[in-house]
XYZ file of C-alpha atoms in Angstrom:
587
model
C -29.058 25.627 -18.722
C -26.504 27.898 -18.578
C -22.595 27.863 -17.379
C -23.771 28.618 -13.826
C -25.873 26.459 -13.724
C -23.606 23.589 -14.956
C -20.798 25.027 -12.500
C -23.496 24.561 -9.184
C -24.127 21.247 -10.674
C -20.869 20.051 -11.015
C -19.633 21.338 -7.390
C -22.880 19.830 -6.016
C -22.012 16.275 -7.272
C -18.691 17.147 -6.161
C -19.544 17.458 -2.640
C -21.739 15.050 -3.110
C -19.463 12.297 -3.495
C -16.820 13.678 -1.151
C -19.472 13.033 1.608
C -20.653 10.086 0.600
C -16.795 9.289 0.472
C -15.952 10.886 3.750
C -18.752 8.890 5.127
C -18.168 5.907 4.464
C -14.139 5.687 5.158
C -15.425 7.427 8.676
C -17.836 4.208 9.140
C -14.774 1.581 8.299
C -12.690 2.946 10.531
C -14.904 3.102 13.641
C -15.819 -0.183 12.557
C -11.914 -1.054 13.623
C -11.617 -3.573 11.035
C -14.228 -5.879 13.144
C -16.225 -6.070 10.469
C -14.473 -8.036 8.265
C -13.000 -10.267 10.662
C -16.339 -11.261 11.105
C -17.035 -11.516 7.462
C -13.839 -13.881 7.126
C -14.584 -16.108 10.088
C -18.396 -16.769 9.941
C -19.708 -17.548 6.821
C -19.531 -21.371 7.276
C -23.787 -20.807 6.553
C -25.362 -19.280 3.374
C -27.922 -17.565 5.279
C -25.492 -16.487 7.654
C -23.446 -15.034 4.955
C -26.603 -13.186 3.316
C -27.124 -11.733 6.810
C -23.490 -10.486 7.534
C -23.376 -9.306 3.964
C -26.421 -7.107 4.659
C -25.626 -6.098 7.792
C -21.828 -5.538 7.085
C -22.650 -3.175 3.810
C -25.763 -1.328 5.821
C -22.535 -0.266 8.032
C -20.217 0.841 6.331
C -22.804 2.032 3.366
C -21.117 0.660 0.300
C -21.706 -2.588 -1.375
C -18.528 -2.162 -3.748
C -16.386 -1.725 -0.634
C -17.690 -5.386 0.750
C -17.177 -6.830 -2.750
C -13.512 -5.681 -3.310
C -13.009 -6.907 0.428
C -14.388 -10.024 -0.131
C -12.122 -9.950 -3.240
C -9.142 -9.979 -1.037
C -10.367 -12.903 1.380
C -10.700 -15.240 -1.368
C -7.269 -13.646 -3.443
C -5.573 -14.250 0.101
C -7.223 -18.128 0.491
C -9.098 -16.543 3.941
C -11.951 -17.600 2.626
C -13.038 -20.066 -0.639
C -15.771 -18.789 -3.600
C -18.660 -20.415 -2.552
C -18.897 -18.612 0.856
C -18.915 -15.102 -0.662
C -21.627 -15.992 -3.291
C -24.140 -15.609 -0.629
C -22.693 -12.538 1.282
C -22.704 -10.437 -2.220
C -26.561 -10.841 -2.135
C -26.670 -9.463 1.523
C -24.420 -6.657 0.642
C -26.671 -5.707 -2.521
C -29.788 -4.948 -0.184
C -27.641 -3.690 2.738
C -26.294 -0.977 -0.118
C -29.700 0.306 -0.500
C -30.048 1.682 3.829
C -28.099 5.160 1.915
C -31.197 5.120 -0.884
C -33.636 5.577 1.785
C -31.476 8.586 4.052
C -31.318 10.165 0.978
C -34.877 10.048 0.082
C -35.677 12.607 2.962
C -34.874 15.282 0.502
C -37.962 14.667 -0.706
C -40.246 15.701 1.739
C -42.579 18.280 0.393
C -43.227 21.709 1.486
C -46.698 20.858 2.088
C -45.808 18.265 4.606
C -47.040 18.182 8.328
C -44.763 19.663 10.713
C -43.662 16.200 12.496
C -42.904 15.050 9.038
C -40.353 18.000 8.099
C -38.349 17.137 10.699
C -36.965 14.410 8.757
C -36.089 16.877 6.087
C -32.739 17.254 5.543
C -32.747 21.541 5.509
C -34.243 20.789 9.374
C -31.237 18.607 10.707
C -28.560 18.586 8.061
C -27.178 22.147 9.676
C -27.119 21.014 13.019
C -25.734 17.416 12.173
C -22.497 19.675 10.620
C -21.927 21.734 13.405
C -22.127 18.898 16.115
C -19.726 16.642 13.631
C -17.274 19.896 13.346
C -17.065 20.047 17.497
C -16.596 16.293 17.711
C -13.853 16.800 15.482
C -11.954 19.381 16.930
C -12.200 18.799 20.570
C -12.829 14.992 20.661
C -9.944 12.880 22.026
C -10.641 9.349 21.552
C -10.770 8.403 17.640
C -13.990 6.958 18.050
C -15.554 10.119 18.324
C -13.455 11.781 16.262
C -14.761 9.093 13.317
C -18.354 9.902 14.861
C -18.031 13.356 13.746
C -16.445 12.968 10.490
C -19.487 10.780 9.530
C -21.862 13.656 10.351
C -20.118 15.970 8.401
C -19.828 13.243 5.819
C -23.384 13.024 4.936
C -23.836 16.698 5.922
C -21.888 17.647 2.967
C -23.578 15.075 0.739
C -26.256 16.237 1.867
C -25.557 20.016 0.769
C -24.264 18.503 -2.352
C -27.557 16.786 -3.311
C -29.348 19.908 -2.435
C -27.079 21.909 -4.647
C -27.659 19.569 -7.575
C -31.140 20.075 -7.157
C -31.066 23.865 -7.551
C -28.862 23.744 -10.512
C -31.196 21.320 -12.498
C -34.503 23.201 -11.760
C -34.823 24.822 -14.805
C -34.715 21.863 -16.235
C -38.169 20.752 -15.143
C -39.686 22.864 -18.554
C -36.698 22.362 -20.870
C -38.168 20.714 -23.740
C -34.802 19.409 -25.211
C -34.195 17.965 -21.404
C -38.087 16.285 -21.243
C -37.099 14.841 -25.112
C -33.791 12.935 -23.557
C -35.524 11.547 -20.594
C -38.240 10.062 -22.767
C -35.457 8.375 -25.065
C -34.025 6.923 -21.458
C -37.326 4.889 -21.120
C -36.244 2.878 -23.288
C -35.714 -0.390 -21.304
C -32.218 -1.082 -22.829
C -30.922 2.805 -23.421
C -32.276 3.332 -19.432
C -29.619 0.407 -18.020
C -27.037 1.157 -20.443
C -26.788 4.448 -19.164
C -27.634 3.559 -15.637
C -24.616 0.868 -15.849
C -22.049 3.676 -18.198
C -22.606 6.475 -15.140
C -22.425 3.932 -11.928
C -19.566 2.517 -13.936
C -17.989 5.831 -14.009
C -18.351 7.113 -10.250
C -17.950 4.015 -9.158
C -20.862 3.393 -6.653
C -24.461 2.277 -7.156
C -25.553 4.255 -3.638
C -24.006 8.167 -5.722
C -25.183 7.272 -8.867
C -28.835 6.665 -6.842
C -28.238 9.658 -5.038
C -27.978 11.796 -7.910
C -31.107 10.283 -9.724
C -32.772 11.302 -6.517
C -31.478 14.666 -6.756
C -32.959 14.894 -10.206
C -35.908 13.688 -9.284
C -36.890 16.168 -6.646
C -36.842 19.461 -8.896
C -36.709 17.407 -12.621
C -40.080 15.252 -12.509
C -38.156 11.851 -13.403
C -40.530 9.537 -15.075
C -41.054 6.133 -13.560
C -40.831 4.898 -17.197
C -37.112 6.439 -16.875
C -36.295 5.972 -13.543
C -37.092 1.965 -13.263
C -34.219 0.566 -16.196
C -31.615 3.638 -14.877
C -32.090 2.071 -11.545
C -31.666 -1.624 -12.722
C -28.412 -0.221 -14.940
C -26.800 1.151 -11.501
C -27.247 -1.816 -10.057
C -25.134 -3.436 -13.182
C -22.307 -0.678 -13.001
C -21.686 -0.814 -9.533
C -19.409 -4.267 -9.914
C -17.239 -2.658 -11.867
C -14.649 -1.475 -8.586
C -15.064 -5.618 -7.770
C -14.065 -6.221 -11.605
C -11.303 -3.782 -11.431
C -9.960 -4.702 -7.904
C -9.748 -8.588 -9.425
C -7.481 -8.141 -12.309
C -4.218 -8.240 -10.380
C -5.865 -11.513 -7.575
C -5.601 -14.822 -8.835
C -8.724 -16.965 -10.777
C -10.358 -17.534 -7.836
C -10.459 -14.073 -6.685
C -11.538 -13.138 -10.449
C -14.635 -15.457 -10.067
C -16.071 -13.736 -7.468
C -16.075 -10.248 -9.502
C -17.553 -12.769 -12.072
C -19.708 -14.229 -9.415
C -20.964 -10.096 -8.600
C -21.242 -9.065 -11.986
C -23.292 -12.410 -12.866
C -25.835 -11.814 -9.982
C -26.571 -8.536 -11.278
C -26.998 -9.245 -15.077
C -29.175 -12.469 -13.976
C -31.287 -10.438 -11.842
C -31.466 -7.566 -14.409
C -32.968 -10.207 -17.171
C -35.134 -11.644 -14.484
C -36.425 -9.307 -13.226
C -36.662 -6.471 -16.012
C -38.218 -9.473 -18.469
C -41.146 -9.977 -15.515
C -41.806 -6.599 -14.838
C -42.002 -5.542 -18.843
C -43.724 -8.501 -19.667
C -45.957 -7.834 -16.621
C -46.363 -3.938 -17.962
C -47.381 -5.112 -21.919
C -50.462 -7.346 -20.459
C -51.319 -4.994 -17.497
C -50.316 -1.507 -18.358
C -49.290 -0.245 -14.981
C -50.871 3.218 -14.941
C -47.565 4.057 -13.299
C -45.294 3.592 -16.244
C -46.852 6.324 -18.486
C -44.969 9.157 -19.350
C -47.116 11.589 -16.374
C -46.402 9.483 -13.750
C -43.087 11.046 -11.932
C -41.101 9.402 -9.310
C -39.930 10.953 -5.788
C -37.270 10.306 -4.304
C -38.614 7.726 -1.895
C -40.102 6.039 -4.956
C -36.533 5.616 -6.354
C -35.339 4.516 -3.031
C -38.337 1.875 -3.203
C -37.530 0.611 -6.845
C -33.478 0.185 -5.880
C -34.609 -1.953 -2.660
C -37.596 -4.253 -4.270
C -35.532 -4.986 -7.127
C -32.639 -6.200 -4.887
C -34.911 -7.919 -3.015
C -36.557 -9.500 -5.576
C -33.295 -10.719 -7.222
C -31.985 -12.392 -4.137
C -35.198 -14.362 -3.601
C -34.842 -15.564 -6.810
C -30.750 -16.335 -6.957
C -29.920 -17.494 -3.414
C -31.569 -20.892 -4.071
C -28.921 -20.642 -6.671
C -25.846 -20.196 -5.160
C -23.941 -23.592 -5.893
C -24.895 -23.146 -9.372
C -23.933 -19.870 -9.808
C -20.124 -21.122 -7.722
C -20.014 -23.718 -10.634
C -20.530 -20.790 -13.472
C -18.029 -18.678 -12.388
C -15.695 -21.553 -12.133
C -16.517 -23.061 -15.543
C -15.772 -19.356 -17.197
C -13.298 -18.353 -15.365
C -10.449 -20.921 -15.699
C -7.990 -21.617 -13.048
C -4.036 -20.233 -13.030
C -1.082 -22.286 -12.711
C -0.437 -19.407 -9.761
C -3.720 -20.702 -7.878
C -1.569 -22.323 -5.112
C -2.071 -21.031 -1.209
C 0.469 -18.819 -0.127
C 1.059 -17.858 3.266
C 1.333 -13.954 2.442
C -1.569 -13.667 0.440
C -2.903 -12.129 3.512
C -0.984 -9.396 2.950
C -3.349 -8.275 0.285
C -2.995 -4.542 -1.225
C -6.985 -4.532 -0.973
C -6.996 -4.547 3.003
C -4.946 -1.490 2.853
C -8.026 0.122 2.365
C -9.048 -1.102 5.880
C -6.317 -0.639 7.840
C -7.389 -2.208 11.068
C -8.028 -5.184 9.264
C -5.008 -4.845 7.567
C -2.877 -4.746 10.771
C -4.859 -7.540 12.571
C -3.628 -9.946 8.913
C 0.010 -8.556 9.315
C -0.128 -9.384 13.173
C -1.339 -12.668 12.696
C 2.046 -13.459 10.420
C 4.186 -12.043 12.948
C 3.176 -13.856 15.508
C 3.644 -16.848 13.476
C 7.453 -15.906 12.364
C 7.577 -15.504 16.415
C 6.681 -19.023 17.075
C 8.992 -20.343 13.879
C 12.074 -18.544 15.497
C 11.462 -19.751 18.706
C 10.909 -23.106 17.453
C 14.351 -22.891 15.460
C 16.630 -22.385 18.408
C 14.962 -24.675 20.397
C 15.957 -27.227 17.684
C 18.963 -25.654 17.388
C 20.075 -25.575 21.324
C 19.398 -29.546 21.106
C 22.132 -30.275 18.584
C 24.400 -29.666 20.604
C 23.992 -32.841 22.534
C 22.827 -34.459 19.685
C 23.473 -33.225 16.631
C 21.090 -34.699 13.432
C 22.127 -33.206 10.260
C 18.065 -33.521 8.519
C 17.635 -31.389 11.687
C 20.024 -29.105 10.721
C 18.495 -28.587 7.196
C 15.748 -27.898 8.387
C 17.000 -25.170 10.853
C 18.482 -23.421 7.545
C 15.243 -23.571 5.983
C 13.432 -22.507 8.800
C 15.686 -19.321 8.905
C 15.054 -18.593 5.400
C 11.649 -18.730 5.948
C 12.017 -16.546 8.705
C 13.658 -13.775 5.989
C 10.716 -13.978 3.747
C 8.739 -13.125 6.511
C 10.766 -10.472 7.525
C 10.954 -8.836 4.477
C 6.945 -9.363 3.051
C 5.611 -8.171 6.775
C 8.100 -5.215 7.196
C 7.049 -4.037 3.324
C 3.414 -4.060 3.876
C 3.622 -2.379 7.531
C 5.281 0.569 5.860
C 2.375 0.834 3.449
C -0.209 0.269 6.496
C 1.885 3.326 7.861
C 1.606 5.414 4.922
C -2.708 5.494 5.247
C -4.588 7.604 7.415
C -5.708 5.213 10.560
C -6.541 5.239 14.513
C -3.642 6.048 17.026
C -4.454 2.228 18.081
C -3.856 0.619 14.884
C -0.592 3.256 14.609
C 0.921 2.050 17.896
C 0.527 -1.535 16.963
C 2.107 -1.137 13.565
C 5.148 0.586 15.547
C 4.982 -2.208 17.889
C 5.311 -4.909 14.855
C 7.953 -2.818 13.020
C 10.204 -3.222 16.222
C 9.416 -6.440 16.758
C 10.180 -8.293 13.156
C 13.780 -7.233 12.928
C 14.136 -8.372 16.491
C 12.461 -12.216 15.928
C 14.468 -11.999 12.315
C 17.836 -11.938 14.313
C 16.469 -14.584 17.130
C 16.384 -17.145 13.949
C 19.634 -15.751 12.605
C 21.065 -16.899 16.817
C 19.625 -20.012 16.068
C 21.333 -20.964 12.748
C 24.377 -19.529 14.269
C 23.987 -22.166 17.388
C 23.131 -25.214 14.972
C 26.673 -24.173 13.129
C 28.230 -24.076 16.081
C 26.702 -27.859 16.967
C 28.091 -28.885 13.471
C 31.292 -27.650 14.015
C 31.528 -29.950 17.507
C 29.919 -32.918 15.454
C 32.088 -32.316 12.195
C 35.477 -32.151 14.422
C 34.591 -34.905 16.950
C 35.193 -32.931 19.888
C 32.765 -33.497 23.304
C 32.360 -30.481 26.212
C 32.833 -31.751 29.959
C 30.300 -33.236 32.012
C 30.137 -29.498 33.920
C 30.079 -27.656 30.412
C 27.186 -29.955 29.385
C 25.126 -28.963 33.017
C 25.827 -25.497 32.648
C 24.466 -24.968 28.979
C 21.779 -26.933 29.750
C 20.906 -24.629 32.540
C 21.653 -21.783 30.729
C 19.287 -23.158 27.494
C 16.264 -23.818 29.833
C 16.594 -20.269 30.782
C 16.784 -18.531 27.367
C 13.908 -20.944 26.453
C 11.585 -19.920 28.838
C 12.678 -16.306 27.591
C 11.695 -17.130 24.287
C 8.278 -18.415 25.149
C 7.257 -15.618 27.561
C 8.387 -12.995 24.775
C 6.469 -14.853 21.915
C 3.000 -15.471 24.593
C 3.419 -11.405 25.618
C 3.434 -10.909 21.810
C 0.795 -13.418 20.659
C -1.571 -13.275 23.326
C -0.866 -9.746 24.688
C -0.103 -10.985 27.495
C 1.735 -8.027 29.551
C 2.202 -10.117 32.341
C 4.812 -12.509 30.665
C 6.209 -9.375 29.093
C 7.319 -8.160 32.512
C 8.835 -11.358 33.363
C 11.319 -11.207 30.730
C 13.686 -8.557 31.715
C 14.458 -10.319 35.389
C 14.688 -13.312 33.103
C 16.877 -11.652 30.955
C 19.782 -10.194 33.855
C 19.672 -13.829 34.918
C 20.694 -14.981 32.059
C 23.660 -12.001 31.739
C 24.552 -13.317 35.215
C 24.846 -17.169 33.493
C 27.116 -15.884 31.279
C 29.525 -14.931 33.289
C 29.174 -17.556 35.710
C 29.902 -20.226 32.933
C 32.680 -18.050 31.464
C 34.364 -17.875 34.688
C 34.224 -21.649 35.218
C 35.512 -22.677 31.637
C 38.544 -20.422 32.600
C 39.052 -22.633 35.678
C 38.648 -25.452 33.943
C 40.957 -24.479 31.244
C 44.228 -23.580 33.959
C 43.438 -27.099 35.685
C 43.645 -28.476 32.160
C 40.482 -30.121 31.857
C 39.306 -27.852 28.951
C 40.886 -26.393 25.525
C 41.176 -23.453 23.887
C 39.342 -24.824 20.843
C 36.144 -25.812 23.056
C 36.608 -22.392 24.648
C 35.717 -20.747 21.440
C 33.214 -22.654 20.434
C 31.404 -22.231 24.277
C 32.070 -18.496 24.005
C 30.211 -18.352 20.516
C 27.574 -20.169 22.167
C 26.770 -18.333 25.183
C 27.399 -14.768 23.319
C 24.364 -16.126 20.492
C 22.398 -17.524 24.078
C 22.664 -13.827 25.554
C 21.722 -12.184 21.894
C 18.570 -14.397 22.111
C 17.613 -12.985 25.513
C 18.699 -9.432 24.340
C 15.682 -9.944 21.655
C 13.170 -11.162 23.661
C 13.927 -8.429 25.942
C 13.961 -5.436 23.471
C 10.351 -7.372 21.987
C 8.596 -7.243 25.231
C 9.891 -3.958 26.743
C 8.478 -2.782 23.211
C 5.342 -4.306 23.705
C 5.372 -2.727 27.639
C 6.010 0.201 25.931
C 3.263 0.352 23.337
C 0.879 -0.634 26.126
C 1.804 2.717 27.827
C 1.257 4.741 24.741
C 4.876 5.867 25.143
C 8.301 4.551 23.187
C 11.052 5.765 25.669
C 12.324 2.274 25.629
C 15.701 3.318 27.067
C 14.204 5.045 29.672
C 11.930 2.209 31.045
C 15.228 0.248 31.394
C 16.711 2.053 33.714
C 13.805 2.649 35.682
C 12.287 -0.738 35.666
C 14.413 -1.538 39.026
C 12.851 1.365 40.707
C 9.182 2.033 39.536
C 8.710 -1.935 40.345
C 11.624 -2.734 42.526
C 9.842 -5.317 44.935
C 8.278 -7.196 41.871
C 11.358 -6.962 39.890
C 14.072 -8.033 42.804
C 11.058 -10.870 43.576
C 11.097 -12.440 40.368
C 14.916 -11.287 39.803
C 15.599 -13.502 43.241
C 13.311 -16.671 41.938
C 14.929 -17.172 38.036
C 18.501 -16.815 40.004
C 17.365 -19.705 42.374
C 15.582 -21.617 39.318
C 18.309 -21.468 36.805
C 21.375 -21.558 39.824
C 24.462 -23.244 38.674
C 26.323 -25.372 41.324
């Protein structure tokens, strides 16, 4: 084999695993992160988890991408060990759908007509040039991802073609013939099967390029059968590698992969030898080579096979992992382990995760100044305490959501998934400063406990009124960002004026107050810093859902929409402009 030859052999694999690569990143994303929700939310069942495992991995074409996903869920307390023990055995069959594409490389010359249409030389050309027009004048990202997945496994495609070609003169090289032989050898066969998957990282390449071999190399079922078990073996190493930095639990389900394979390896491998030394399948001698669909065949039945045997298993094999794989001291939930580096991966699931904690450092904020706003009528200092811890709470969000958004931004993703992340990083630093309004009311409610000083009867109406108001702003923002509702989102703004209109209103009639002498100067302050935090409040909730109006539009001209909102909807905005003046009216 000379340097050519090795040169064509290493650019085959090359684009060989770029498709493959290409591929399956193009299936995740037009997946949309789906997927995994699913995975996370329905696996209550362990036959239900087999099937989603299968299904889920037959998708998106890569069991080690399920695994280190699964990984996450249980790193991130979305999910608990003994519900992924039975999705890794679906994912290990649905892994072997790319065995069996691949296998149409083998389709002889001497084939019927109907039958070389499956070939890949018949389709693979035509596949590339459609997925290269998707591409360029698609507009939706759907079909953009359609086409990038044809030209994925065109590519692989080419690349398993061009391995083929390179190794051809290998078919007669003695020295070549000699090393296969020594791979027989039940234990030197998985070794290196496990060494190489271990190395590319995938069980469905590693597969691929045994296929490749076998089409122009005469692979020897004697060979091909313990390679084929050792892939199997070196494919959990991405699970074992994504696990080192997760906690115990997410460690035992690497364990829990890993252990599933081995098992099945002995199992099986001890049946089918033992089988071979009584029987002597005529299959196994050292003539008998193996096509590409006969690889293909070998990776599915053993996987197969294994399952049948382990799933029985599965609490047993829960209890293993958890027996060798001792628990941390750092095993304890935490809210923002769903903020897990390994969803980055997935972006659209990644988003949906960081969403979810947004909304619920919307609902704390909002829940803050409500307790805050009540203080001031009756203050509690335990309430109080819990108001500063609330708002500190409220930082951590801000600061663990806004971090990983910025690293959802920095991966290739849909213009969807984009706009929403733009849409959250606007938002936190908006709720962030809601809960700051609140702590600043609850000081303000201290400082009118602490010095023993009461507003008037009329002061006491008007804030109320004023409170109700910004309340109701609050919880129309938070349900326009929670529930995407755009409805409440264009209630806030009329909401919002009314509440501008409050201020002034109340201002005006402290002053009055204050030359008739039934108000001080001291009480004036404090009212002042009260109504300027109630107005900052609204100013929030309005800047959250214009921005969510505005991400709904596909367009960020936030500025703009405000001064046009009075004119592109002028009778909807003056109607519900007219009703929050008469509903929040002060006398």
């Amino acid at each position: 084999m000379g340097i050519f030859e090795i040169l064509a052999l290493i650019g085959g694999l090359a684009l060989f695993l770029y498709g493959m690569d290409l591929m399956g990143d193009s299936l995740k994303k037009l997946a949309g992160g789906k997927l995994e929700s699913i995975l996370a939310k329905l696996t209550a069942k362990r036959w239900t988890g087999f099937l989603l495992g299968l299904v889920v991995t037959a998708i998106i074409q890569s069991s080690s991408a399920t695994t280190v996903m699964l990984v996450g869920f249980v790193n991130s307390g979305i999910m608990q060990l003994g519900q992924t023990i039975s999705i890794i055995m679906g994912a290990n069959i649905g892994t072997t759908v790319t065995a069996w594409l691949l296998s149409t490389a083998g389709i002889s010359e001497g084939a019927s007509e109907i039958l070389k249409l499956f070939k890949p030389d018949s389709f693979t050309p035509i596949l590339a040039a459609v997925g290269v027009i998707m591409t360029m004048v698609a507009k939706t990202d759907k079909k953009k991802n359609v086409g990038f997945i044809l030209i994925g496994f065109a590519v692989l495609m080419f690349g398993m073609d061009a391995m083929s070609g390179a190794v051809e003169k290998l078919r007669d090289n003695e020295g070549f013939t000699n090393l296969l032989t020594m791979f027989s050898n039940p234990i030197m066969g998985i070794l290196v099967g496990t060494l190489f998957t271990a190395i590319i990282q995938s069980s469905s390449a590693s597969v691929g390029v045994l296929q490749a071999l076998a089409i122009t190399c005469s692979i020897p079922f004697s060979t091909a059968i313990p390679v084929i078990l050792g892939q199997n073996i070196g494919t959990t190493i991405t699970p074992i590698i994504s696990s080192i930095t997760g906690n115990s639990d997410s460690k035992r389900v690497a364990f829990a992969c890993l252990f599933i394979k081995m098992i099945g390896v002995v199992i099986v491998a001890g049946i089918f030898y033992a089988l071979n030394a009584v029987i002597d399948f005529g299959f196994m001698q050292a003539d008998a080579y193996a096509s590409p669909l006969d690889i293909a065949f070998v990776h599915t039945l053993f996987n197969i096979l294994s399952t049948v045997i382990l799933i029985p298993f599965c609490s047993w094999i829960e209890k293993v992992s958890i027996r060798v794989i001792k628990s941390d001291k750092d095993n304890e939930a935490d809210v923002f382990g769903v903020l897990d580096d390994r969803f980055l991966d997935v972006p659209s699931f990644a988003v949906e995760q960081c969403k979810s904690l947004v909304s619920d450092m919307a609902k704390i904020s909002a829940e803050s100044f409500k307790k805050a706003s009540k203080l001031v009528d009756n203050y509690d200092q335990s309430v109080f305490d819990e108001i500063v811890s609330l708002e500190k709470m409220v930082d951590k969000y801000e600061d663990k959501t806004s971090t990983y958004l910025v690293k959802i931004a920095a991966n290739n993703m849909s213009a969807g998934d984009s706009r929403v992340v733009s849409e959250l990083l606007h938002c936190v630093g908006d709720i962030e400063r809601i809960s700051d309004h609140a702590l600043n009311v609850a000081e303000a409610a201290k400082e009118i406990h602490d010095k023993e000083i009461t507003f008037s009867k009329k002061a006491m109406d008007d804030l109320k009124v004023i409170t109700e108001a910004v309340s109701e702003t609050l919880d129309l923002a938070v349900s326009a960002l929670v529930n995407d509702n755009l409805e409440d989102a264009k209630r806030v703004e009329p909401l919002e004026q009314v509440i501008d209109v409050l201020k002034r209103v109340i201002k005006n009639g402290h002053i009055s107050r204050l030359r008739q002498g039934d108000c001080t100067m001291e009480l004036g302050f404090i009212l002042s810093d009260l109504l300027t935090n109630y107005e900052r409040v609204s100013d929030h909730c309005s800047n959250i859902a214009v921005c969510f109006i505005e991400i709904s539009n596909d367009s960020f001209e936030t500025h703009e929409y405000l001064s046009n909102i009075k004119e592109d909807d002028e009778n909807e905005y003056k109607e519900l402009y007219e009703a929050y003046l008469a509903k929040y009216s002060i006398m």
